[in-house]
PDB file of C-alpha atoms in Angstrom:
ATOM      1  CA  ILE N   1      33.480   4.138 -60.499  1.00  0.00           C
ATOM      2  CA  TYR N   2      32.660   0.764 -62.244  1.00  0.00           C
ATOM      3  CA  LYS N   3      29.947   0.391 -64.938  1.00  0.00           C
ATOM      4  CA  SER N   4      27.887  -2.652 -66.331  1.00  0.00           C
ATOM      5  CA  ILE N   5      26.291  -2.790 -69.491  1.00  0.00           C
ATOM      6  CA  ASN N   6      24.923  -6.346 -69.188  1.00  0.00           C
ATOM      7  CA  GLY N   7      22.894  -6.022 -66.047  1.00  0.00           C
ATOM      8  CA  GLY N   8      25.708  -6.342 -63.493  1.00  0.00           C
ATOM      9  CA  LYS N   9      27.182  -9.633 -64.907  1.00  0.00           C
ATOM     10  CA  GLU N  10      30.318  -7.837 -65.688  1.00  0.00           C
ATOM     11  CA  PHE N  11      31.925  -4.453 -64.776  1.00  0.00           C
ATOM     12  CA  HIS N  12      34.515  -2.368 -66.117  1.00  0.00           C
ATOM     13  CA  LYS N  13      36.359   0.579 -64.558  1.00  0.00           C
ATOM     14  CA  VAL N  14      35.237   3.973 -65.811  1.00  0.00           C
ATOM     15  CA  GLN N  15      38.073   6.416 -66.732  1.00  0.00           C
ATOM     16  CA  GLY N  16      38.241  10.189 -67.055  1.00  0.00           C
ATOM     17  CA  ILE N  17      38.116  11.232 -63.233  1.00  0.00           C
ATOM     18  CA  PRO N  18      41.828  11.778 -61.925  1.00  0.00           C
ATOM     19  CA  THR N  19      43.022   9.418 -59.522  1.00  0.00           C
ATOM     20  CA  THR N  20      43.382  12.346 -56.853  1.00  0.00           C
ATOM     21  CA  ALA N  21      39.869  12.435 -56.913  1.00  0.00           C
ATOM     22  CA  ARG N  22      39.854   8.851 -56.143  1.00  0.00           C
ATOM     23  CA  ARG N  23      37.286   8.816 -53.248  1.00  0.00           C
ATOM     24  CA  LYS N  24      33.688   9.070 -54.835  1.00  0.00           C
ATOM     25  CA  ARG N  25      31.049   9.434 -52.286  1.00  0.00           C
ATOM     26  CA  VAL N  26      28.034   9.503 -54.299  1.00  0.00           C
ATOM     27  CA  LEU N  27      26.840   9.006 -57.762  1.00  0.00           C
ATOM     28  CA  GLN N  28      23.599  10.695 -59.094  1.00  0.00           C
ATOM     29  CA  GLN N  29      21.839  10.152 -62.438  1.00  0.00           C
ATOM     30  CA  ASP N  30      19.897  12.898 -63.940  1.00  0.00           C
ATOM     31  CA  PRO N  31      16.149  11.496 -63.556  1.00  0.00           C
ATOM     32  CA  ASN N  32      15.303  13.024 -67.078  1.00  0.00           C
ATOM     33  CA  THR N  33      18.540  12.459 -69.081  1.00  0.00           C
ATOM     34  CA  PRO N  34      20.027   8.920 -68.049  1.00  0.00           C
ATOM     35  CA  ASN N  35      23.610   9.729 -70.139  1.00  0.00           C
ATOM     36  CA  VAL N  36      24.100  12.587 -67.463  1.00  0.00           C
ATOM     37  CA  ILE N  37      25.545  11.458 -64.064  1.00  0.00           C
ATOM     38  CA  TYR N  38      27.052  13.459 -61.439  1.00  0.00           C
ATOM     39  CA  ALA N  39      29.932  12.088 -59.203  1.00  0.00           C
ATOM     40  CA  GLY N  40      30.469  13.723 -55.867  1.00  0.00           C
ATOM     41  CA  THR N  41      34.117  13.165 -54.820  1.00  0.00           C
ATOM     42  CA  THR N  42      36.678  14.271 -52.023  1.00  0.00           C
ATOM     43  CA  GLU N  43      37.974  16.651 -54.736  1.00  0.00           C
ATOM     44  CA  GLY N  44      34.997  18.150 -56.332  1.00  0.00           C
ATOM     45  CA  LEU N  45      31.852  17.526 -58.579  1.00  0.00           C
ATOM     46  CA  TYR N  46      32.393  15.598 -61.618  1.00  0.00           C
ATOM     47  CA  ARG N  47      29.701  15.400 -64.605  1.00  0.00           C
ATOM     48  CA  THR N  48      29.299  13.174 -67.654  1.00  0.00           C
ATOM     49  CA  ALA N  49      26.895  13.906 -70.426  1.00  0.00           C
ATOM     50  CA  ASN N  50      27.769  10.558 -72.234  1.00  0.00           C
ATOM     51  CA  ALA N  51      27.257   7.961 -69.478  1.00  0.00           C
ATOM     52  CA  GLY N  52      30.763   8.090 -68.283  1.00  0.00           C
ATOM     53  CA  VAL N  53      32.855   8.218 -71.375  1.00  0.00           C
ATOM     54  CA  THR N  54      34.314  11.676 -70.623  1.00  0.00           C
ATOM     55  CA  TRP N  55      33.691  13.609 -67.428  1.00  0.00           C
ATOM     56  CA  THR N  56      33.999  17.329 -66.662  1.00  0.00           C
ATOM     57  CA  LEU N  57      35.036  18.954 -63.211  1.00  0.00           C
ATOM     58  CA  MET N  58      32.042  21.237 -62.299  1.00  0.00           C
ATOM     59  CA  THR N  59      33.463  22.863 -58.968  1.00  0.00           C
ATOM     60  CA  ALA N  60      36.572  23.863 -57.584  1.00  0.00           C
ATOM     61  CA  ASN N  61      38.765  20.642 -56.584  1.00  0.00           C
ATOM     62  CA  ASP N  62      38.973  21.582 -52.798  1.00  0.00           C
ATOM     63  CA  VAL N  63      34.990  21.034 -52.450  1.00  0.00           C
ATOM     64  CA  ILE N  64      34.050  17.612 -50.766  1.00  0.00           C
ATOM     65  CA  ILE N  65      30.751  16.406 -51.831  1.00  0.00           C
ATOM     66  CA  ASN N  66      28.739  13.665 -49.536  1.00  0.00           C
ATOM     67  CA  ASP N  67      25.270  13.885 -51.459  1.00  0.00           C
ATOM     68  CA  ILE N  68      23.674  15.200 -54.438  1.00  0.00           C
ATOM     69  CA  TYR N  69      20.198  15.925 -55.496  1.00  0.00           C
ATOM     70  CA  VAL N  70      19.071  16.455 -58.949  1.00  0.00           C
ATOM     71  CA  ASP N  71      15.364  17.877 -58.972  1.00  0.00           C
ATOM     72  CA  PRO N  72      13.297  15.577 -61.050  1.00  0.00           C
ATOM     73  CA  ALA N  73      11.100  18.357 -62.207  1.00  0.00           C
ATOM     74  CA  ASN N  74      13.977  20.597 -63.167  1.00  0.00           C
ATOM     75  CA  SER N  75      17.238  18.828 -63.929  1.00  0.00           C
ATOM     76  CA  GLN N  76      18.911  22.406 -63.720  1.00  0.00           C
ATOM     77  CA  HIS N  77      18.095  22.476 -60.122  1.00  0.00           C
ATOM     78  CA  ILE N  78      20.781  20.614 -58.132  1.00  0.00           C
ATOM     79  CA  LEU N  79      21.661  20.598 -54.541  1.00  0.00           C
ATOM     80  CA  MET N  80      24.967  19.295 -52.936  1.00  0.00           C
ATOM     81  CA  ALA N  81      25.736  18.277 -49.368  1.00  0.00           C
ATOM     82  CA  THR N  82      29.316  19.329 -48.591  1.00  0.00           C
ATOM     83  CA  ASP N  83      32.153  19.485 -46.053  1.00  0.00           C
ATOM     84  CA  ARG N  84      32.767  23.018 -44.857  1.00  0.00           C
ATOM     85  CA  GLY N  85      30.391  24.628 -47.212  1.00  0.00           C
ATOM     86  CA  GLY N  86      26.966  23.165 -46.189  1.00  0.00           C
ATOM     87  CA  VAL N  87      24.256  23.017 -48.771  1.00  0.00           C
ATOM     88  CA  GLN N  88      25.116  24.381 -52.189  1.00  0.00           C
ATOM     89  CA  GLU N  89      22.672  24.917 -54.878  1.00  0.00           C
ATOM     90  CA  SER N  90      22.837  25.185 -58.730  1.00  0.00           C
ATOM     91  CA  LEU N  91      19.921  26.652 -60.953  1.00  0.00           C
ATOM     92  CA  ASP N  92      22.044  26.261 -64.043  1.00  0.00           C
ATOM     93  CA  GLY N  93      22.732  22.386 -64.100  1.00  0.00           C
ATOM     94  CA  GLY N  94      25.859  22.740 -62.140  1.00  0.00           C
ATOM     95  CA  LEU N  95      27.838  25.618 -63.995  1.00  0.00           C
ATOM     96  CA  SER N  96      27.703  27.694 -60.911  1.00  0.00           C
ATOM     97  CA  PHE N  97      26.706  27.077 -56.989  1.00  0.00           C
ATOM     98  CA  HIS N  98      26.022  29.298 -54.483  1.00  0.00           C
ATOM     99  CA  SER N  99      25.172  28.796 -50.598  1.00  0.00           C
ATOM    100  CA  SER N 100      21.835  27.717 -49.523  1.00  0.00           C
ATOM    101  CA  ASN N 101      22.469  27.646 -45.730  1.00  0.00           C
ATOM    102  CA  GLN N 102      20.396  30.263 -44.136  1.00  0.00           C
ATOM    103  CA  GLY N 103      19.568  28.836 -40.705  1.00  0.00           C
ATOM    104  CA  PHE N 104      22.461  26.616 -40.402  1.00  0.00           C
ATOM    105  CA  SER N 105      25.007  26.850 -37.507  1.00  0.00           C
ATOM    106  CA  GLN N 106      27.225  24.288 -39.175  1.00  0.00           C
ATOM    107  CA  ARG N 107      28.550  23.529 -42.465  1.00  0.00           C
ATOM    108  CA  GLN N 108      29.195  19.645 -42.841  1.00  0.00           C
ATOM    109  CA  VAL N 109      26.469  18.162 -44.219  1.00  0.00           C
ATOM    110  CA  SER N 110      26.335  14.366 -44.579  1.00  0.00           C
ATOM    111  CA  SER N 111      22.925  13.720 -46.124  1.00  0.00           C
ATOM    112  CA  LEU N 112      19.854  15.186 -47.955  1.00  0.00           C
ATOM    113  CA  VAL N 113      16.363  13.881 -48.335  1.00  0.00           C
ATOM    114  CA  ILE N 114      13.330  15.589 -50.234  1.00  0.00           C
ATOM    115  CA  ASP N 115       9.974  14.733 -49.304  1.00  0.00           C
ATOM    116  CA  PRO N 116       8.584  12.849 -52.410  1.00  0.00           C
ATOM    117  CA  LYS N 117       5.000  14.379 -51.641  1.00  0.00           C
ATOM    118  CA  ASN N 118       6.234  17.799 -51.302  1.00  0.00           C
ATOM    119  CA  PRO N 119       9.602  18.441 -52.922  1.00  0.00           C
ATOM    120  CA  ASP N 120       9.899  22.009 -51.414  1.00  0.00           C
ATOM    121  CA  THR N 121      10.366  20.253 -48.078  1.00  0.00           C
ATOM    122  CA  MET N 122      13.922  19.106 -47.569  1.00  0.00           C
ATOM    123  CA  TYR N 123      16.008  17.655 -44.844  1.00  0.00           C
ATOM    124  CA  ALA N 124      19.646  17.777 -44.242  1.00  0.00           C
ATOM    125  CA  GLY N 125      21.793  15.642 -41.692  1.00  0.00           C
ATOM    126  CA  VAL N 126      24.991  17.387 -40.319  1.00  0.00           C
ATOM    127  CA  LEU N 127      27.854  16.153 -38.403  1.00  0.00           C
ATOM    128  CA  ASN N 128      30.359  17.198 -35.739  1.00  0.00           C
ATOM    129  CA  ASP N 129      28.459  20.279 -34.416  1.00  0.00           C
ATOM    130  CA  LYS N 130      26.701  18.580 -31.101  1.00  0.00           C
ATOM    131  CA  ARG N 131      23.762  20.947 -30.123  1.00  0.00           C
ATOM    132  CA  PHE N 132      24.002  22.976 -33.212  1.00  0.00           C
ATOM    133  CA  GLY N 133      23.792  20.138 -35.584  1.00  0.00           C
ATOM    134  CA  GLY N 134      21.523  17.079 -35.995  1.00  0.00           C
ATOM    135  CA  VAL N 135      18.671  17.475 -38.696  1.00  0.00           C
ATOM    136  CA  PHE N 136      17.772  20.882 -40.454  1.00  0.00           C
ATOM    137  CA  ILE N 137      14.177  21.150 -42.565  1.00  0.00           C
ATOM    138  CA  SER N 138      13.658  23.526 -45.257  1.00  0.00           C
ATOM    139  CA  ARG N 139      10.056  24.251 -46.462  1.00  0.00           C
ATOM    140  CA  ASP N 140      10.948  26.450 -49.236  1.00  0.00           C
ATOM    141  CA  ALA N 141      13.045  24.233 -51.465  1.00  0.00           C
ATOM    142  CA  GLY N 142      16.329  24.853 -49.551  1.00  0.00           C
ATOM    143  CA  LEU N 143      16.283  28.786 -49.338  1.00  0.00           C
ATOM    144  CA  THR N 144      15.989  28.877 -45.252  1.00  0.00           C
ATOM    145  CA  TRP N 145      16.561  26.185 -42.699  1.00  0.00           C
ATOM    146  CA  THR N 146      15.344  25.413 -39.385  1.00  0.00           C
ATOM    147  CA  GLN N 147      16.951  23.093 -36.930  1.00  0.00           C
ATOM    148  CA  ILE N 148      14.703  19.889 -35.837  1.00  0.00           C
ATOM    149  CA  SER N 149      16.983  18.000 -33.627  1.00  0.00           C
ATOM    150  CA  THR N 150      15.015  17.259 -30.491  1.00  0.00           C
ATOM    151  CA  GLY N 151      15.702  13.978 -29.144  1.00  0.00           C
ATOM    152  CA  LEU N 152      18.900  13.161 -30.937  1.00  0.00           C
ATOM    153  CA  GLU N 153      21.041  14.509 -27.789  1.00  0.00           C
ATOM    154  CA  ASP N 154      23.959  15.937 -29.864  1.00  0.00           C
ATOM    155  CA  ASP N 155      24.470  12.894 -31.997  1.00  0.00           C
ATOM    156  CA  ASP N 156      25.935  13.094 -35.197  1.00  0.00           C
ATOM    157  CA  VAL N 157      23.681  12.259 -38.497  1.00  0.00           C
ATOM    158  CA  TYR N 158      25.522   9.926 -40.965  1.00  0.00           C
ATOM    159  CA  ALA N 159      22.423   9.089 -43.065  1.00  0.00           C
ATOM    160  CA  LEU N 160      18.740  10.250 -43.627  1.00  0.00           C
ATOM    161  CA  ALA N 161      15.950   8.240 -45.290  1.00  0.00           C
ATOM    162  CA  MET N 162      12.410   8.557 -46.101  1.00  0.00           C
ATOM    163  CA  SER N 163      10.606   5.093 -45.489  1.00  0.00           C
ATOM    164  CA  PRO N 164       7.771   4.079 -48.003  1.00  0.00           C
ATOM    165  CA  GLU N 165       5.188   5.365 -45.691  1.00  0.00           C
ATOM    166  CA  GLY N 166       6.619   8.714 -45.109  1.00  0.00           C
ATOM    167  CA  SER N 167       8.634   8.504 -41.944  1.00  0.00           C
ATOM    168  CA  LEU N 168      11.849  10.397 -41.559  1.00  0.00           C
ATOM    169  CA  LEU N 169      14.687   8.259 -40.253  1.00  0.00           C
ATOM    170  CA  ALA N 170      18.103   9.303 -39.079  1.00  0.00           C
ATOM    171  CA  GLY N 171      21.241   6.856 -38.952  1.00  0.00           C
ATOM    172  CA  THR N 172      23.327   8.361 -35.992  1.00  0.00           C
ATOM    173  CA  ASN N 173      26.273   7.241 -33.990  1.00  0.00           C
ATOM    174  CA  HIS N 174      23.470   6.061 -31.231  1.00  0.00           C
ATOM    175  CA  GLY N 175      21.177   4.011 -33.595  1.00  0.00           C
ATOM    176  CA  ILE N 176      18.443   4.704 -35.838  1.00  0.00           C
ATOM    177  CA  PHE N 177      15.890   7.481 -34.853  1.00  0.00           C
ATOM    178  CA  ARG N 178      12.481   8.382 -36.473  1.00  0.00           C
ATOM    179  CA  TRP N 179      10.906  11.663 -36.240  1.00  0.00           C
ATOM    180  CA  ASP N 180       7.395  11.472 -34.595  1.00  0.00           C
ATOM    181  CA  ASN N 181       5.561  14.411 -32.873  1.00  0.00           C
ATOM    182  CA  ALA N 182       8.210  17.100 -33.110  1.00  0.00           C
ATOM    183  CA  LYS N 183      10.872  14.628 -31.379  1.00  0.00           C
ATOM    184  CA  TRP N 184      13.325  12.053 -32.623  1.00  0.00           C
ATOM    185  CA  ASN N 185      12.849   8.694 -31.326  1.00  0.00           C
ATOM    186  CA  ASN N 186      15.222   5.887 -31.104  1.00  0.00           C
ATOM    187  CA  VAL N 187      13.905   3.064 -33.140  1.00  0.00           C
ATOM    188  CA  GLY N 188      17.234   1.022 -33.481  1.00  0.00           C
ATOM    189  CA  HIS N 189      20.251  -0.376 -31.472  1.00  0.00           C
ATOM    190  CA  ARG N 190      23.272   1.380 -30.759  1.00  0.00           C
ATOM    191  CA  LEU N 191      25.422   1.366 -34.111  1.00  0.00           C
ATOM    192  CA  LYS N 192      29.110   2.604 -34.744  1.00  0.00           C
ATOM    193  CA  GLY N 193      27.766   4.276 -37.853  1.00  0.00           C
ATOM    194  CA  VAL N 194      25.296   4.160 -40.549  1.00  0.00           C
ATOM    195  CA  THR N 195      26.065   4.304 -44.305  1.00  0.00           C
TER     196      THR N 195
END
């Protein structure tokens, strides 16, 4: 992790996360407390409360984190997309996590997207599960999930995004798809992967 305090002119390496957790997959700043930042690594979730001066491991070090969501309406509510553990939820600012996977048939979650117009609506992209994978939707803030993968044809979903006009997009191993009329439609060329 590198940090700049002069608008990106210079960066310095942030210390405090062990070199064994070298692969950082995601950084997420608390939208209400800018000095609080979460780092999702291949060896657990780390949190700093002082803008990177010191870091604390918040999970076991065998948790691989692919994405993090900090609820802007309640910073104590955190979701993590993980390998092998699906979606994990915390209601106490990351002190403890529990599974939020009712409706999932697969547990390697690549990405999370929250609908900005309705924060109770969430989408999760999953990998490596063919017809049981794809994209899942929750309409109850992550409590239960339903698969919405018609049109993806067993593709792995590497990334999810919401366009400014509200369209849900999925980056897959066969291009970019848009969710329209209860079906995924290919809107991009074949890609080897989307990050």
